[in-house]
PDB file of C-alpha atoms in Angstrom:
ATOM      1  CA  MET A   1      34.093  22.094  -6.246  1.00 39.00           C
ATOM      2  CA  ALA A   2      34.389  20.014  -2.982  1.00 44.00           C
ATOM      3  CA  GLY A   3      32.506  21.998   0.189  1.00 52.00           C
ATOM      4  CA  GLU A   4      30.215  24.316  -1.933  1.00 62.00           C
ATOM      5  CA  PRO A   5      26.778  24.649  -1.199  1.00 69.00           C
ATOM      6  CA  VAL A   6      24.240  23.056  -3.344  1.00 82.00           C
ATOM      7  CA  CYS A   7      21.348  25.300  -4.527  1.00 88.00           C
ATOM      8  CA  ARG A   8      17.888  24.150  -5.728  1.00 89.00           C
ATOM      9  CA  ASP A   9      15.121  25.995  -7.619  1.00 91.00           C
ATOM     10  CA  PHE A  10      11.556  26.067  -7.263  1.00 92.00           C
ATOM     11  CA  VAL A  11       8.813  27.518  -9.272  1.00 92.00           C
ATOM     12  CA  VAL A  12       5.690  27.569  -6.075  1.00 92.00           C
ATOM     13  CA  PRO A  13       3.085  25.977  -8.704  1.00 89.00           C
ATOM     14  CA  GLU A  14      -0.865  26.507  -7.927  1.00 88.00           C
ATOM     15  CA  SER A  15      -1.431  23.197  -5.533  1.00 84.00           C
ATOM     16  CA  ALA A  16       1.225  25.141  -3.014  1.00 87.00           C
ATOM     17  CA  VAL A  17      -0.725  28.415  -3.019  1.00 92.00           C
ATOM     18  CA  GLY A  18      -0.991  29.407   0.772  1.00 91.00           C
ATOM     19  CA  GLN A  19       1.283  26.560   2.129  1.00 91.00           C
ATOM     20  CA  ARG A  20       4.307  27.391   4.124  1.00 92.00           C
ATOM     21  CA  ILE A  21       7.455  27.700   2.636  1.00 93.00           C
ATOM     22  CA  ASP A  22       8.715  25.337   5.330  1.00 90.00           C
ATOM     23  CA  LEU A  23       6.434  22.096   4.285  1.00 88.00           C
ATOM     24  CA  PHE A  24       7.027  22.997   0.684  1.00 90.00           C
ATOM     25  CA  LEU A  25      10.359  22.011   0.641  1.00 90.00           C
ATOM     26  CA  THR A  26      10.005  19.231   3.258  1.00 85.00           C
ATOM     27  CA  GLN A  27       7.576  17.886   0.562  1.00 81.00           C
ATOM     28  CA  ALA A  28      10.151  18.622  -2.422  1.00 82.00           C
ATOM     29  CA  SER A  29      13.633  17.765  -0.519  1.00 76.00           C
ATOM     30  CA  ASP A  30      13.427  13.770   0.593  1.00 68.00           C
ATOM     31  CA  GLY A  31      16.041  13.231   2.443  1.00 62.00           C
ATOM     32  CA  PHE A  32      15.760  16.061   5.019  1.00 70.00           C
ATOM     33  CA  SER A  33      13.270  16.205   8.001  1.00 71.00           C
ATOM     34  CA  ARG A  34      10.778  19.198   8.520  1.00 78.00           C
ATOM     35  CA  SER A  35      13.366  20.196  11.884  1.00 77.00           C
ATOM     36  CA  GLN A  36      16.429  20.348   9.331  1.00 79.00           C
ATOM     37  CA  ILE A  37      14.701  22.225   6.545  1.00 87.00           C
ATOM     38  CA  THR A  38      12.914  24.763   9.284  1.00 86.00           C
ATOM     39  CA  GLN A  39      16.958  25.094  11.002  1.00 84.00           C
ATOM     40  CA  ALA A  40      18.149  25.676   6.982  1.00 87.00           C
ATOM     41  CA  ILE A  41      15.499  28.543   6.495  1.00 91.00           C
ATOM     42  CA  GLN A  42      16.577  30.321   9.371  1.00 87.00           C
ATOM     43  CA  ALA A  43      19.728  30.304   8.573  1.00 85.00           C
ATOM     44  CA  ASP A  44      19.193  32.394   5.222  1.00 87.00           C
ATOM     45  CA  GLY A  45      18.994  29.193   3.189  1.00 89.00           C
ATOM     46  CA  ALA A  46      15.929  30.129   1.779  1.00 91.00           C
ATOM     47  CA  THR A  47      15.009  33.213  -0.698  1.00 94.00           C
ATOM     48  CA  LEU A  48      11.762  34.115  -1.889  1.00 94.00           C
ATOM     49  CA  ASP A  49      12.021  36.225  -5.236  1.00 94.00           C
ATOM     50  CA  GLY A  50      15.384  36.982  -4.229  1.00 92.00           C
ATOM     51  CA  ARG A  51      14.495  37.636  -0.676  1.00 91.00           C
ATOM     52  CA  THR A  52      15.034  35.853   2.757  1.00 91.00           C
ATOM     53  CA  VAL A  53      12.031  34.706   4.408  1.00 91.00           C
ATOM     54  CA  ARG A  54      10.993  33.078   7.597  1.00 90.00           C
ATOM     55  CA  PRO A  55       9.991  29.157   7.456  1.00 90.00           C
ATOM     56  CA  SER A  56       6.298  30.441   8.468  1.00 90.00           C
ATOM     57  CA  VAL A  57       5.975  32.633   4.804  1.00 93.00           C
ATOM     58  CA  LYS A  58       2.731  31.705   2.850  1.00 94.00           C
ATOM     59  CA  LEU A  59       3.519  30.994  -0.741  1.00 94.00           C
ATOM     60  CA  LYS A  60       2.042  32.695  -4.011  1.00 94.00           C
ATOM     61  CA  ALA A  61       2.119  31.326  -7.425  1.00 92.00           C
ATOM     62  CA  GLY A  62       4.707  31.595  -9.288  1.00 93.00           C
ATOM     63  CA  GLN A  63       7.126  32.604  -6.891  1.00 95.00           C
ATOM     64  CA  LYS A  64      10.792  31.527  -7.162  1.00 94.00           C
ATOM     65  CA  ILE A  65      12.593  29.838  -4.456  1.00 94.00           C
ATOM     66  CA  ARG A  66      16.110  29.121  -4.535  1.00 93.00           C
ATOM     67  CA  PHE A  67      16.840  26.567  -1.545  1.00 92.00           C
ATOM     68  CA  ARG A  68      20.404  26.050  -0.118  1.00 89.00           C
ATOM     69  CA  VAL A  69      20.403  22.314   0.469  1.00 83.00           C
ATOM     70  CA  PRO A  70      21.943  21.432   4.266  1.00 77.00           C
ATOM     71  CA  GLU A  71      24.691  19.288   4.598  1.00 67.00           C
ATOM     72  CA  PRO A  72      23.330  15.561   5.318  1.00 57.00           C
ATOM     73  CA  VAL A  73      22.825  14.462   8.450  1.00 50.00           C
ATOM     74  CA  SER A  74      23.714  10.660   9.400  1.00 46.00           C
ATOM     75  CA  ASP A  75      20.558   8.472  10.439  1.00 47.00           C
ATOM     76  CA  ASP A  76      20.754   7.533  13.594  1.00 57.00           C
ATOM     77  CA  THR A  77      18.396   4.545  13.191  1.00 65.00           C
ATOM     78  CA  ILE A  78      20.240   1.441  12.757  1.00 74.00           C
ATOM     79  CA  GLY A  79      18.748  -1.106  10.029  1.00 79.00           C
ATOM     80  CA  GLU A  80      17.935  -5.003  11.682  1.00 86.00           C
ATOM     81  CA  ASN A  81      16.816  -7.783   9.777  1.00 88.00           C
ATOM     82  CA  ILE A  82      13.233  -8.113  11.595  1.00 90.00           C
ATOM     83  CA  PRO A  83      10.620  -9.894   9.509  1.00 92.00           C
ATOM     84  CA  LEU A  84       7.983  -7.910   8.528  1.00 94.00           C
ATOM     85  CA  ASP A  85       4.433  -8.521   7.382  1.00 96.00           C
ATOM     86  CA  ILE A  86       3.358  -6.015   4.155  1.00 96.00           C
ATOM     87  CA  LEU A  87      -0.062  -5.923   3.551  1.00 97.00           C
ATOM     88  CA  TYR A  88       0.582  -3.298   0.568  1.00 97.00           C
ATOM     89  CA  GLU A  89       3.636  -1.731  -0.764  1.00 96.00           C
ATOM     90  CA  ASP A  90       3.623   0.934  -3.672  1.00 95.00           C
ATOM     91  CA  ASP A  91       5.989   3.962  -4.294  1.00 94.00           C
ATOM     92  CA  GLY A  92       4.677   6.167  -1.851  1.00 94.00           C
ATOM     93  CA  PHE A  93       3.790   4.324   1.459  1.00 96.00           C
ATOM     94  CA  VAL A  94       3.825   0.943   2.414  1.00 96.00           C
ATOM     95  CA  VAL A  95       1.218  -0.945   4.729  1.00 97.00           C
ATOM     96  CA  VAL A  96       2.139  -3.125   7.939  1.00 97.00           C
ATOM     97  CA  ASN A  97       0.595  -5.940  10.075  1.00 97.00           C
ATOM     98  CA  LYS A  98       2.680  -4.879  13.729  1.00 96.00           C
ATOM     99  CA  PRO A  99       3.444  -7.681  15.696  1.00 95.00           C
ATOM    100  CA  PRO A 100       2.639  -7.509  19.014  1.00 94.00           C
ATOM    101  CA  GLY A 101       5.383  -6.572  21.300  1.00 90.00           C
ATOM    102  CA  MET A 102       7.146  -4.603  18.904  1.00 91.00           C
ATOM    103  CA  VAL A 103       7.683  -0.963  19.454  1.00 87.00           C
ATOM    104  CA  VAL A 104       7.303   1.701  16.759  1.00 86.00           C
ATOM    105  CA  HIS A 105      10.212   3.564  16.996  1.00 70.00           C
ATOM    106  CA  PRO A 106      13.185   3.871  19.506  1.00 65.00           C
ATOM    107  CA  ALA A 107      12.896   5.154  22.983  1.00 59.00           C
ATOM    108  CA  ARG A 108      14.296   4.806  26.762  1.00 52.00           C
ATOM    109  CA  GLY A 109      14.618   1.187  27.092  1.00 53.00           C
ATOM    110  CA  ASN A 110      13.376  -0.254  23.849  1.00 56.00           C
ATOM    111  CA  TRP A 111      16.889   0.957  21.142  1.00 63.00           C
ATOM    112  CA  THR A 112      16.706  -2.448  18.926  1.00 72.00           C
ATOM    113  CA  GLY A 113      13.563  -4.731  17.782  1.00 80.00           C
ATOM    114  CA  THR A 114      11.745  -1.850  16.894  1.00 88.00           C
ATOM    115  CA  LEU A 115       9.446  -1.458  13.827  1.00 91.00           C
ATOM    116  CA  THR A 116      11.781   1.711  12.728  1.00 88.00           C
ATOM    117  CA  SER A 117      15.180  -0.795  12.557  1.00 88.00           C
ATOM    118  CA  ALA A 118      13.022  -3.428  10.722  1.00 90.00           C
ATOM    119  CA  LEU A 119      12.043  -0.658   8.061  1.00 90.00           C
ATOM    120  CA  ALA A 120      15.547   1.057   7.670  1.00 86.00           C
ATOM    121  CA  PHE A 121      16.748  -2.670   7.307  1.00 88.00           C
ATOM    122  CA  ARG A 122      14.268  -3.688   4.785  1.00 90.00           C
ATOM    123  CA  PHE A 123      13.632  -0.436   2.371  1.00 89.00           C
ATOM    124  CA  GLN A 124      16.393   1.859   1.074  1.00 79.00           C
ATOM    125  CA  ALA A 125      14.406   5.397   0.940  1.00 85.00           C
ATOM    126  CA  LEU A 126      11.655   6.009   3.927  1.00 88.00           C
ATOM    127  CA  SER A 127      10.183   9.952   4.652  1.00 88.00           C
ATOM    128  CA  ASP A 128      12.318  11.484   7.423  1.00 83.00           C
ATOM    129  CA  VAL A 129       9.927  14.287   8.470  1.00 82.00           C
ATOM    130  CA  GLY A 130       9.606  13.103  11.695  1.00 76.00           C
ATOM    131  CA  GLY A 131      13.237  13.212  11.856  1.00 73.00           C
ATOM    132  CA  PRO A 132      15.827  10.316  11.905  1.00 68.00           C
ATOM    133  CA  THR A 133      14.647   7.986  14.517  1.00 67.00           C
ATOM    134  CA  ARG A 134      11.031   7.898  13.244  1.00 77.00           C
ATOM    135  CA  PRO A 135      11.840   6.949   9.353  1.00 82.00           C
ATOM    136  CA  GLY A 136       8.681   6.726   7.289  1.00 86.00           C
ATOM    137  CA  ILE A 137       6.615   7.245  10.662  1.00 89.00           C
ATOM    138  CA  VAL A 138       2.964   8.680  10.241  1.00 92.00           C
ATOM    139  CA  HIS A 139       1.151   7.452  12.704  1.00 92.00           C
ATOM    140  CA  ARG A 140       2.225   4.859  15.757  1.00 89.00           C
ATOM    141  CA  LEU A 141       0.640   1.741  17.697  1.00 93.00           C
ATOM    142  CA  ASP A 142       1.119   1.008  21.539  1.00 92.00           C
ATOM    143  CA  ARG A 143       3.827  -1.742  21.576  1.00 91.00           C
ATOM    144  CA  ASP A 144       0.882  -4.273  22.566  1.00 95.00           C
ATOM    145  CA  THR A 145      -0.794  -3.399  20.108  1.00 97.00           C
ATOM    146  CA  SER A 146      -0.896  -5.221  16.741  1.00 97.00           C
ATOM    147  CA  GLY A 147      -2.399  -4.454  13.308  1.00 98.00           C
ATOM    148  CA  VAL A 148      -2.294  -1.987  10.516  1.00 98.00           C
ATOM    149  CA  ILE A 149      -0.028   0.865  10.602  1.00 97.00           C
ATOM    150  CA  VAL A 150       0.957   2.840   7.313  1.00 96.00           C
ATOM    151  CA  VAL A 151       4.506   3.757   6.521  1.00 94.00           C
ATOM    152  CA  ALA A 152       5.321   6.801   4.479  1.00 94.00           C
ATOM    153  CA  LYS A 153       8.075   6.219   1.272  1.00 93.00           C
ATOM    154  CA  THR A 154       8.299  10.002   0.478  1.00 92.00           C
ATOM    155  CA  ASN A 155       8.155  13.186   2.343  1.00 92.00           C
ATOM    156  CA  ALA A 156       5.046  14.216   0.014  1.00 92.00           C
ATOM    157  CA  VAL A 157       3.361  11.224   0.813  1.00 94.00           C
ATOM    158  CA  HIS A 158       3.968  11.941   4.702  1.00 94.00           C
ATOM    159  CA  MET A 159       2.261  15.419   4.868  1.00 92.00           C
ATOM    160  CA  ASN A 160      -0.253  14.094   2.786  1.00 94.00           C
ATOM    161  CA  LEU A 161      -1.080  11.074   4.865  1.00 95.00           C
ATOM    162  CA  ALA A 162      -0.219  13.290   8.013  1.00 93.00           C
ATOM    163  CA  ASP A 163      -2.976  15.504   7.105  1.00 93.00           C
ATOM    164  CA  GLN A 164      -5.807  12.822   6.753  1.00 95.00           C
ATOM    165  CA  PHE A 165      -4.925  11.681  10.301  1.00 94.00           C
ATOM    166  CA  ALA A 166      -4.880  15.425  11.670  1.00 91.00           C
ATOM    167  CA  ASN A 167      -8.264  16.193   9.866  1.00 93.00           C
ATOM    168  CA  ARG A 168     -10.050  12.924  10.687  1.00 93.00           C
ATOM    169  CA  THR A 169     -10.542  11.757   7.533  1.00 96.00           C
ATOM    170  CA  VAL A 170      -8.773   8.474   7.782  1.00 97.00           C
ATOM    171  CA  GLU A 171     -11.317   5.365   9.311  1.00 97.00           C
ATOM    172  CA  LYS A 172      -9.574   3.152  12.292  1.00 97.00           C
ATOM    173  CA  GLU A 173     -11.150   0.288  13.390  1.00 98.00           C
ATOM    174  CA  TYR A 174     -10.148  -1.782  16.103  1.00 98.00           C
ATOM    175  CA  PHE A 175     -11.019  -4.937  17.787  1.00 98.00           C
ATOM    176  CA  ALA A 176     -11.160  -5.495  21.408  1.00 98.00           C
ATOM    177  CA  ILE A 177     -12.177  -7.890  23.924  1.00 98.00           C
ATOM    178  CA  ALA A 178     -12.837  -6.075  27.226  1.00 98.00           C
ATOM    179  CA  ALA A 179     -12.734  -7.330  31.008  1.00 96.00           C
ATOM    180  CA  GLY A 180     -16.235  -6.083  31.685  1.00 94.00           C
ATOM    181  CA  LYS A 181     -19.738  -5.942  30.440  1.00 92.00           C
ATOM    182  CA  LEU A 182     -20.614  -3.118  28.079  1.00 94.00           C
ATOM    183  CA  ASP A 183     -24.917  -2.902  28.884  1.00 90.00           C
ATOM    184  CA  ARG A 184     -25.695  -0.723  25.747  1.00 95.00           C
ATOM    185  CA  ASP A 185     -24.937  -2.773  21.941  1.00 97.00           C
ATOM    186  CA  ARG A 186     -23.372   0.375  20.912  1.00 97.00           C
ATOM    187  CA  ASP A 187     -22.547   4.197  22.166  1.00 97.00           C
ATOM    188  CA  ILE A 188     -20.005   7.158  21.811  1.00 97.00           C
ATOM    189  CA  ILE A 189     -17.556   8.026  24.625  1.00 97.00           C
ATOM    190  CA  ASP A 190     -17.125  11.166  24.731  1.00 97.00           C
ATOM    191  CA  ALA A 191     -14.310  11.805  27.478  1.00 97.00           C
ATOM    192  CA  PRO A 192     -11.223  14.549  27.499  1.00 96.00           C
ATOM    193  CA  ILE A 193      -7.623  12.595  27.934  1.00 96.00           C
ATOM    194  CA  GLY A 194      -4.865  14.090  29.637  1.00 93.00           C
ATOM    195  CA  ARG A 195      -2.080  12.659  31.554  1.00 89.00           C
ATOM    196  CA  HIS A 196      -2.752  10.803  34.808  1.00 91.00           C
ATOM    197  CA  PRO A 197      -2.029  12.778  38.490  1.00 88.00           C
ATOM    198  CA  TYR A 198      -0.219  10.079  39.669  1.00 85.00           C
ATOM    199  CA  GLN A 199       1.054   7.596  37.237  1.00 87.00           C
ATOM    200  CA  ARG A 200       3.346   9.306  34.426  1.00 78.00           C
ATOM    201  CA  ASP A 201       2.625   6.003  32.488  1.00 84.00           C
ATOM    202  CA  LYS A 202      -0.916   6.406  32.293  1.00 91.00           C
ATOM    203  CA  MET A 203      -3.516   8.509  30.756  1.00 93.00           C
ATOM    204  CA  ALA A 204      -6.979   9.747  32.788  1.00 95.00           C
ATOM    205  CA  ILE A 205     -10.250  11.313  31.890  1.00 96.00           C
ATOM    206  CA  ARG A 206      -9.552  14.701  33.271  1.00 93.00           C
ATOM    207  CA  GLU A 207     -11.659  17.810  32.975  1.00 90.00           C
ATOM    208  CA  ASN A 208     -10.477  21.280  32.379  1.00 87.00           C
ATOM    209  CA  HIS A 209      -6.966  20.261  32.894  1.00 87.00           C
ATOM    210  CA  THR A 210      -3.946  21.288  31.149  1.00 88.00           C
ATOM    211  CA  THR A 211      -2.821  18.504  29.637  1.00 86.00           C
ATOM    212  CA  SER A 212      -6.472  17.271  28.500  1.00 91.00           C
ATOM    213  CA  LYS A 213      -7.708  16.880  25.202  1.00 93.00           C
ATOM    214  CA  THR A 214     -11.046  16.352  23.792  1.00 95.00           C
ATOM    215  CA  ALA A 215     -11.855  12.382  22.941  1.00 96.00           C
ATOM    216  CA  SER A 216     -14.195  10.451  21.621  1.00 97.00           C
ATOM    217  CA  THR A 217     -15.024   6.535  20.434  1.00 98.00           C
ATOM    218  CA  PHE A 218     -17.426   5.200  19.181  1.00 98.00           C
ATOM    219  CA  TYR A 219     -18.058   0.998  20.085  1.00 98.00           C
ATOM    220  CA  GLU A 220     -20.110  -1.380  18.898  1.00 98.00           C
ATOM    221  CA  VAL A 221     -20.255  -5.082  21.099  1.00 98.00           C
ATOM    222  CA  ILE A 222     -19.885  -8.064  18.588  1.00 97.00           C
ATOM    223  CA  SER A 223     -20.935 -10.621  21.547  1.00 96.00           C
ATOM    224  CA  ARG A 224     -20.697 -11.183  24.763  1.00 96.00           C
ATOM    225  CA  HIS A 225     -19.435 -14.133  26.696  1.00 94.00           C
ATOM    226  CA  GLY A 226     -20.155 -13.591  30.258  1.00 92.00           C
ATOM    227  CA  ARG A 227     -17.842 -11.226  32.299  1.00 93.00           C
ATOM    228  CA  PHE A 228     -16.022 -10.320  28.711  1.00 96.00           C
ATOM    229  CA  THR A 229     -17.489  -8.859  25.687  1.00 97.00           C
ATOM    230  CA  GLN A 230     -15.672  -8.742  22.414  1.00 98.00           C
ATOM    231  CA  VAL A 231     -16.246  -5.387  20.855  1.00 98.00           C
ATOM    232  CA  ARG A 232     -15.340  -2.968  17.702  1.00 98.00           C
ATOM    233  CA  VAL A 233     -14.570   0.246  18.057  1.00 98.00           C
ATOM    234  CA  LEU A 234     -13.857   3.241  16.215  1.00 98.00           C
ATOM    235  CA  PRO A 235     -12.080   5.932  17.645  1.00 97.00           C
ATOM    236  CA  LYS A 236     -12.677   9.252  16.268  1.00 96.00           C
ATOM    237  CA  THR A 237      -9.829  11.189  17.577  1.00 94.00           C
ATOM    238  CA  GLY A 238      -6.461   9.582  18.291  1.00 92.00           C
ATOM    239  CA  ARG A 239      -5.462  10.526  21.769  1.00 93.00           C
ATOM    240  CA  THR A 240      -2.609   8.423  23.262  1.00 92.00           C
ATOM    241  CA  HIS A 241      -4.315   5.527  25.186  1.00 96.00           C
ATOM    242  CA  GLN A 242      -7.610   6.562  23.864  1.00 97.00           C
ATOM    243  CA  ILE A 243      -9.117   2.872  23.146  1.00 98.00           C
ATOM    244  CA  ARG A 244      -8.018   1.646  26.685  1.00 97.00           C
ATOM    245  CA  VAL A 245      -8.720   4.786  28.854  1.00 97.00           C
ATOM    246  CA  HIS A 246     -12.365   4.855  27.405  1.00 98.00           C
ATOM    247  CA  LEU A 247     -13.207   1.322  27.319  1.00 98.00           C
ATOM    248  CA  SER A 248     -11.935   1.280  31.225  1.00 97.00           C
ATOM    249  CA  HIS A 249     -14.123   4.888  31.899  1.00 96.00           C
ATOM    250  CA  ALA A 250     -16.995   2.526  30.229  1.00 96.00           C
ATOM    251  CA  GLY A 251     -16.446  -0.451  33.304  1.00 95.00           C
ATOM    252  CA  ALA A 252     -15.000  -2.492  30.796  1.00 97.00           C
ATOM    253  CA  PRO A 253     -10.789  -2.431  30.262  1.00 97.00           C
ATOM    254  CA  VAL A 254      -9.120  -3.933  27.283  1.00 98.00           C
ATOM    255  CA  LEU A 255      -8.628  -7.562  29.125  1.00 98.00           C
ATOM    256  CA  CYS A 256      -4.981  -8.522  30.347  1.00 97.00           C
ATOM    257  CA  ASP A 257      -4.422  -4.912  29.955  1.00 96.00           C
ATOM    258  CA  ARG A 258      -1.438  -4.038  32.653  1.00 92.00           C
ATOM    259  CA  LEU A 259      -2.146  -0.396  33.029  1.00 92.00           C
ATOM    260  CA  TYR A 260      -5.489   0.250  33.170  1.00 95.00           C
ATOM    261  CA  ALA A 261      -6.890  -3.737  33.668  1.00 94.00           C
ATOM    262  CA  GLY A 262      -4.359  -4.376  36.334  1.00 90.00           C
ATOM    263  CA  HIS A 263      -3.269  -7.769  34.986  1.00 89.00           C
ATOM    264  CA  ALA A 264      -0.311  -9.109  33.110  1.00 89.00           C
ATOM    265  CA  GLU A 265      -1.109 -12.707  31.374  1.00 94.00           C
ATOM    266  CA  VAL A 266      -4.672 -14.059  31.334  1.00 95.00           C
ATOM    267  CA  THR A 267      -5.558 -18.132  31.984  1.00 94.00           C
ATOM    268  CA  VAL A 268      -8.147 -20.073  30.752  1.00 94.00           C
ATOM    269  CA  ALA A 269      -9.312 -20.444  34.594  1.00 93.00           C
ATOM    270  CA  MET A 270     -10.055 -16.827  34.446  1.00 93.00           C
ATOM    271  CA  LEU A 271     -12.026 -17.004  31.115  1.00 94.00           C
ATOM    272  CA  THR A 272     -13.878 -19.646  32.074  1.00 91.00           C
ATOM    273  CA  GLY A 273     -13.865 -20.691  35.752  1.00 85.00           C
ATOM    274  CA  VAL A 274     -11.809 -23.846  34.908  1.00 81.00           C
ATOM    275  CA  ARG A 275      -9.444 -24.848  37.757  1.00 81.00           C
ATOM    276  CA  ASP A 276      -7.937 -28.194  36.922  1.00 79.00           C
ATOM    277  CA  GLU A 277      -4.306 -28.240  34.451  1.00 81.00           C
ATOM    278  CA  THR A 278      -6.124 -27.156  31.759  1.00 80.00           C
ATOM    279  CA  GLY A 279      -7.383 -23.532  33.611  1.00 86.00           C
ATOM    280  CA  LYS A 280      -3.348 -23.195  34.420  1.00 89.00           C
ATOM    281  CA  ARG A 281      -2.601 -22.409  30.500  1.00 91.00           C
ATOM    282  CA  VAL A 282      -2.449 -19.232  29.799  1.00 93.00           C
ATOM    283  CA  VAL A 283      -3.487 -18.079  26.363  1.00 94.00           C
ATOM    284  CA  LEU A 284      -2.874 -14.127  26.486  1.00 96.00           C
ATOM    285  CA  GLU A 285       0.304 -12.201  27.802  1.00 95.00           C
ATOM    286  CA  ARG A 286      -0.527  -8.902  26.519  1.00 96.00           C
ATOM    287  CA  GLN A 287      -3.294  -6.313  25.780  1.00 97.00           C
ATOM    288  CA  ALA A 288      -5.914  -7.800  23.375  1.00 98.00           C
ATOM    289  CA  LEU A 289      -6.215  -5.027  21.195  1.00 98.00           C
ATOM    290  CA  HIS A 290      -5.814  -5.465  17.500  1.00 98.00           C
ATOM    291  CA  ALA A 291      -5.779  -2.172  14.888  1.00 98.00           C
ATOM    292  CA  LYS A 292      -7.810  -4.380  12.674  1.00 98.00           C
ATOM    293  CA  ARG A 293      -8.462  -2.355   9.707  1.00 98.00           C
ATOM    294  CA  LEU A 294      -7.940   1.242   8.161  1.00 98.00           C
ATOM    295  CA  THR A 295      -9.171   3.143   5.295  1.00 98.00           C
ATOM    296  CA  LEU A 296      -7.651   6.313   4.055  1.00 98.00           C
ATOM    297  CA  THR A 297      -7.337   8.369   0.561  1.00 97.00           C
ATOM    298  CA  HIS A 298      -4.400   7.180  -1.896  1.00 97.00           C
ATOM    299  CA  PRO A 299      -2.295  10.119  -1.515  1.00 95.00           C
ATOM    300  CA  GLN A 300      -1.429  10.093  -5.386  1.00 91.00           C
ATOM    301  CA  SER A 301      -4.355   8.312  -6.874  1.00 94.00           C
ATOM    302  CA  GLY A 302      -7.161   9.899  -4.531  1.00 95.00           C
ATOM    303  CA  LYS A 303      -9.057   6.386  -4.307  1.00 97.00           C
ATOM    304  CA  SER A 304     -10.290   5.314  -1.100  1.00 98.00           C
ATOM    305  CA  MET A 305      -8.085   1.960   0.079  1.00 98.00           C
ATOM    306  CA  THR A 306      -8.879  -0.447   2.787  1.00 98.00           C
ATOM    307  CA  PHE A 307      -6.292  -2.566   4.570  1.00 98.00           C
ATOM    308  CA  GLU A 308      -7.154  -5.353   7.218  1.00 98.00           C
ATOM    309  CA  ALA A 309      -4.917  -7.289   9.280  1.00 98.00           C
ATOM    310  CA  PRO A 310      -6.160 -10.689  10.546  1.00 97.00           C
ATOM    311  CA  LEU A 311      -6.384 -11.399  13.968  1.00 97.00           C
ATOM    312  CA  PRO A 312      -3.649 -12.833  16.079  1.00 97.00           C
ATOM    313  CA  ASP A 313      -3.007 -16.127  17.397  1.00 96.00           C
ATOM    314  CA  ASP A 314      -2.953 -15.321  20.401  1.00 97.00           C
ATOM    315  CA  ILE A 315      -6.223 -13.285  20.803  1.00 98.00           C
ATOM    316  CA  ARG A 316      -8.087 -16.105  18.462  1.00 97.00           C
ATOM    317  CA  ARG A 317      -6.748 -18.858  21.259  1.00 96.00           C
ATOM    318  CA  VAL A 318      -9.331 -16.183  24.065  1.00 97.00           C
ATOM    319  CA  ILE A 319     -12.153 -16.121  21.328  1.00 97.00           C
ATOM    320  CA  GLU A 320     -11.959 -20.253  21.219  1.00 96.00           C
ATOM    321  CA  VAL A 321     -11.600 -20.600  25.084  1.00 95.00           C
ATOM    322  CA  LEU A 322     -14.923 -17.875  25.339  1.00 95.00           C
ATOM    323  CA  SER A 323     -16.854 -19.294  22.617  1.00 92.00           C
ATOM    324  CA  SER A 324     -16.263 -23.156  24.246  1.00 87.00           C
ATOM    325  CA  SER A 325     -17.693 -22.256  27.719  1.00 76.00           C
TER     326      SER A 325
END
């Protein structure tokens, strides 16, 4: 009969012992975000061995769950036919080489042309743990940072990958060109990051502030070119703008970083000192930061997998100019 609630029954497996019921049902119920699942449980939509429970209740093996499936909610993300550079794809997740200038998910001032819009057009099913405007998004990259980003197709895979990021078992490697000299060949920058006290779009090194979180970044110099440095960067934590803030703190901000280096474009003259017509040529119009490599454990096979995105053309142009000067 139309309008009657749909219920699903589960028996708690050994693998879910100690897990919260809201997380278990999010993984088991593709098509609904965690917030939707939580709201349904709070509205007496789930019973455990016949008793209504709270979303935070922990599960035991063999318990019986009956879950009243909530009404479907329309997806706010509108698909757009935007080309994607797919590095890897299987039934559980996709790895994309994100181009510079592409916002990951819709936000104020950026409602179209986003990665989520391209994903919604390309794939029929993506996880919705993050809600309807962030289908499949497990982690993010800044708009002007290019490179490897992972997108989940199912809720179970999304939760597994999110746990890997939260537990810092994912290895992330970035390539950066710094506008400055790093005296040490390699070092670890340990400095807490919080909201900038005056500029809402920026983060800053802030000790003992309510917004501050610990942050750790390892870097290794690849090569030096006068006032510029090519750097391999491995962030140990994943704070907002972490690499950009830490390199700026070390006296070598990411080249062409509008917020932390103070310039929005780079010309040949800025790199080489050449003042003729050639020097006026613009070679970079975004921060020289690229998510080059990412290593994670496959959520289904348990095997370690590494994905790599080649350096984009604009960063290669900068390297060519620096190498020839």
